[in-house]
Amino acid sequence: MIRSIFLGSGSALPARLVSNAELANTVDTSDDWIRERTGITQRYFAGEGETTATLATAAAARALDNAGLTIADIDLIVLATATPDLTFPATATMVQKALGGAGFPAFDVAAVCSGFLYALGTSDAMIRSGMATKALVIGAETFSRLLDWEDRTTCVLFGDGAGAFVIGASDGSDNDQGILATQLHADGAHCELLYVDGGPSTTGTVGHLRMKGREVFRHAVTNLAQVLGDVLAKAGHTAGEVDWVVPHQANLRILDATARKLGLPMDKVVVTVDRHANTSAASVPLAFDTAWRDGRIKRGQLVILEAMGGGFTWGASLLRV
Ligand code: UT7
């Protein structure tokens, strides 16, 4: 059976680091409130010349380097974002051009904070079906450009960044390697709890992010615990066998509550929300790359990725690295 094998990862952050204290100069908030309620201490915001496409390109180039490959080896780019450079063309095509690729399919997926899981699931399905052999799977965002700086309940929570995986078809000889199972869900009934109040077909503007945080929090813990259990069962593994959980980084309290529901200690959970804040579709590959490069995540380990976001959308993927 052909599986998608993890070949390498990369990430990129904008140059400008913004501490809670700096935000509190212009927003009616405090370092204490943000730390206590979310675990966030700082985030990075894109500056002039930094866009979703430039961050995605930097992350993708590092992932290719990490995999020991070049763009000439790639035959698919799937990029998850809710903050594309332009309404169209897809940011994936801009990354393709910037890296010097051409001809092969490149497209975006929009599933907000779950976007990387959707992009990974789609790429994995295309590889397993023979439509592609090596894919760049990217999550990249500039959420700072969607924030309402008058709304302290949302503007303190998000940051910008990008992360990327290179995955490729296995030779079919090892069934316990690569992406073992993926589970994706959506429930549009909750779309008014987390959304952006503008778009090309309605207001003709980009709009601002709106969120009923407390309700999203409650759904997140329930949905994530459920999907983690489901993806483990689908792959025939148990929570006790998992070496690392790489969650979507929205709130330290969600990470903690989800780990507790699974019976996993926090020292198996990769936490970057403190440094990156919530980078939406970028958060899972950014967190993964952080732990991959500092040597925590090692070859052969069982890693579970999970995310939940606007829509609602949510999902999880289990892989043997
Ligand atoms: O990535 C997609 C998924 N997103 C999420 O998972 C986010 C989920 N939600 C959350 O992480 C949390 O609900 C928040 C961090 C957004 C909010 O935390 P909370 O503990 O649910 O706070 P709250 O909304 O219940 O607000 C508590 C208080 C309120 O004041 P009162 O009404 O108790 O007087 C808010 O007005 O905190 C106040 N508040 C703030 N105070 C200082 C809200 N935002 C701020 C702020 N600074 N930035």
PDB file of C-alpha atoms and ligand atoms in Angstrom, residues 28-30 33 37-38 113 152-153 156-158 194 211 213-214 216-217 220 248 250-251 253-254 278 308-309, ligand 1:
ATOM      1  CA  ASP A  28      -7.077  48.181  26.521  1.00  0.00           C
ATOM      2  CA  THR A  29      -5.452  44.982  27.822  1.00  0.00           C
ATOM      3  CA  SER A  30      -2.565  43.798  29.991  1.00  0.00           C
ATOM      4  CA  TRP A  33      -4.669  39.098  31.252  1.00  0.00           C
ATOM      5  CA  ARG A  37      -6.230  33.548  29.775  1.00  0.00           C
ATOM      6  CA  THR A  38      -4.228  32.297  26.771  1.00  0.00           C
ATOM      7  CA  CYS A 113      -7.251  27.169  11.590  1.00  0.00           C
ATOM      8  CA  ARG A 152      -9.444  43.564  22.554  1.00  0.00           C
ATOM      9  CA  THR A 153     -11.245  40.201  22.760  1.00  0.00           C
ATOM     10  CA  VAL A 156      -4.416  40.084  21.263  1.00  0.00           C
ATOM     11  CA  LEU A 157      -4.793  36.431  20.236  1.00  0.00           C
ATOM     12  CA  PHE A 158      -3.268  36.151  16.775  1.00  0.00           C
ATOM     13  CA  LEU A 194     -15.896  32.618  14.294  1.00  0.00           C
ATOM     14  CA  MET A 211     -15.202  35.535  17.468  1.00  0.00           C
ATOM     15  CA  GLY A 213     -14.348  33.098  22.189  1.00  0.00           C
ATOM     16  CA  ARG A 214     -15.994  31.357  25.116  1.00  0.00           C
ATOM     17  CA  VAL A 216     -15.469  28.439  20.451  1.00  0.00           C
ATOM     18  CA  PHE A 217     -13.397  27.289  23.428  1.00  0.00           C
ATOM     19  CA  ALA A 220     -12.849  23.124  20.585  1.00  0.00           C
ATOM     20  CA  HIS A 248      -3.296  23.991  16.800  1.00  0.00           C
ATOM     21  CA  ALA A 250      -4.973  28.863  20.008  1.00  0.00           C
ATOM     22  CA  ASN A 251      -4.923  28.837  23.782  1.00  0.00           C
ATOM     23  CA  ARG A 253      -5.885  26.163  28.307  1.00  0.00           C
ATOM     24  CA  ILE A 254      -7.373  24.339  25.267  1.00  0.00           C
ATOM     25  CA  ASN A 278      -2.507  31.803  17.158  1.00  0.00           C
ATOM     26  CA  MET A 308     -10.060  23.308  15.049  1.00  0.00           C
ATOM     27  CA  GLY A 309     -11.236  26.588  13.574  1.00  0.00           C
TER      28      GLY A 309
HETATM   29  O1  UT7 B   1      -8.172  29.374  16.374  1.00  0.00           O
HETATM   30  C1  UT7 B   1      -9.529  29.090  16.323  1.00  0.00           C
HETATM   31  C2  UT7 B   1     -10.005  28.642  17.597  1.00  0.00           C
HETATM   32  N1  UT7 B   1     -10.026  29.728  18.527  1.00  0.00           N
HETATM   33  C3  UT7 B   1     -10.020  29.445  19.802  1.00  0.00           C
HETATM   34  O2  UT7 B   1      -9.872  28.303  20.110  1.00  0.00           O
HETATM   35  C4  UT7 B   1     -10.232  30.543  20.812  1.00  0.00           C
HETATM   36  C5  UT7 B   1     -11.073  30.005  21.919  1.00  0.00           C
HETATM   37  N2  UT7 B   1     -11.356  30.925  22.970  1.00  0.00           N
HETATM   38  C6  UT7 B   1     -10.436  31.380  23.852  1.00  0.00           C
HETATM   39  O3  UT7 B   1      -9.283  31.082  23.721  1.00  0.00           O
HETATM   40  C7  UT7 B   1     -10.904  32.198  25.011  1.00  0.00           C
HETATM   41  O4  UT7 B   1     -12.314  32.135  25.105  1.00  0.00           O
HETATM   42  C8  UT7 B   1     -10.472  33.685  24.937  1.00  0.00           C
HETATM   43  C9  UT7 B   1      -8.978  33.768  25.177  1.00  0.00           C
HETATM   44  C10 UT7 B   1     -10.813  34.256  23.585  1.00  0.00           C
HETATM   45  C11 UT7 B   1     -11.171  34.487  26.042  1.00  0.00           C
HETATM   46  O5  UT7 B   1     -10.922  33.926  27.317  1.00  0.00           O
HETATM   47  P1  UT7 B   1     -12.114  33.725  28.350  1.00  0.00           P
HETATM   48  O6  UT7 B   1     -11.529  33.196  29.579  1.00  0.00           O
HETATM   49  O7  UT7 B   1     -13.164  32.898  27.648  1.00  0.00           O
HETATM   50  O8  UT7 B   1     -12.576  35.217  28.602  1.00  0.00           O
HETATM   51  P2  UT7 B   1     -13.992  35.866  28.375  1.00  0.00           P
HETATM   52  O9  UT7 B   1     -14.269  36.041  26.926  1.00  0.00           O
HETATM   53  O10 UT7 B   1     -14.994  35.108  29.187  1.00  0.00           O
HETATM   54  O11 UT7 B   1     -13.760  37.297  29.022  1.00  0.00           O
HETATM   55  C12 UT7 B   1     -13.497  37.453  30.424  1.00  0.00           C
HETATM   56  C13 UT7 B   1     -13.316  38.926  30.729  1.00  0.00           C
HETATM   57  C14 UT7 B   1     -14.411  39.813  30.172  1.00  0.00           C
HETATM   58  O12 UT7 B   1     -14.694  40.823  31.114  1.00  0.00           O
HETATM   59  P3  UT7 B   1     -15.970  40.700  32.081  1.00  0.00           P
HETATM   60  O13 UT7 B   1     -17.140  40.605  31.151  1.00  0.00           O
HETATM   61  O14 UT7 B   1     -15.761  39.448  32.876  1.00  0.00           O
HETATM   62  O15 UT7 B   1     -15.886  41.951  32.874  1.00  0.00           O
HETATM   63  C15 UT7 B   1     -13.768  40.440  28.947  1.00  0.00           C
HETATM   64  O16 UT7 B   1     -14.319  41.717  28.652  1.00  0.00           O
HETATM   65  O17 UT7 B   1     -12.093  39.395  30.155  1.00  0.00           O
HETATM   66  C16 UT7 B   1     -12.343  40.598  29.408  1.00  0.00           C
HETATM   67  N3  UT7 B   1     -11.402  40.644  28.284  1.00  0.00           N
HETATM   68  C17 UT7 B   1     -10.191  41.225  28.357  1.00  0.00           C
HETATM   69  N4  UT7 B   1      -9.564  41.872  29.349  1.00  0.00           N
HETATM   70  C18 UT7 B   1      -8.328  42.342  29.101  1.00  0.00           C
HETATM   71  C19 UT7 B   1     -11.556  40.108  27.060  1.00  0.00           C
HETATM   72  N5  UT7 B   1     -10.455  40.334  26.323  1.00  0.00           N
HETATM   73  C20 UT7 B   1      -9.597  41.025  27.113  1.00  0.00           C
HETATM   74  C21 UT7 B   1      -8.293  41.537  26.908  1.00  0.00           C
HETATM   75  N6  UT7 B   1      -7.712  42.167  27.936  1.00  0.00           N
HETATM   76  N7  UT7 B   1      -7.631  41.385  25.743  1.00  0.00           N
END
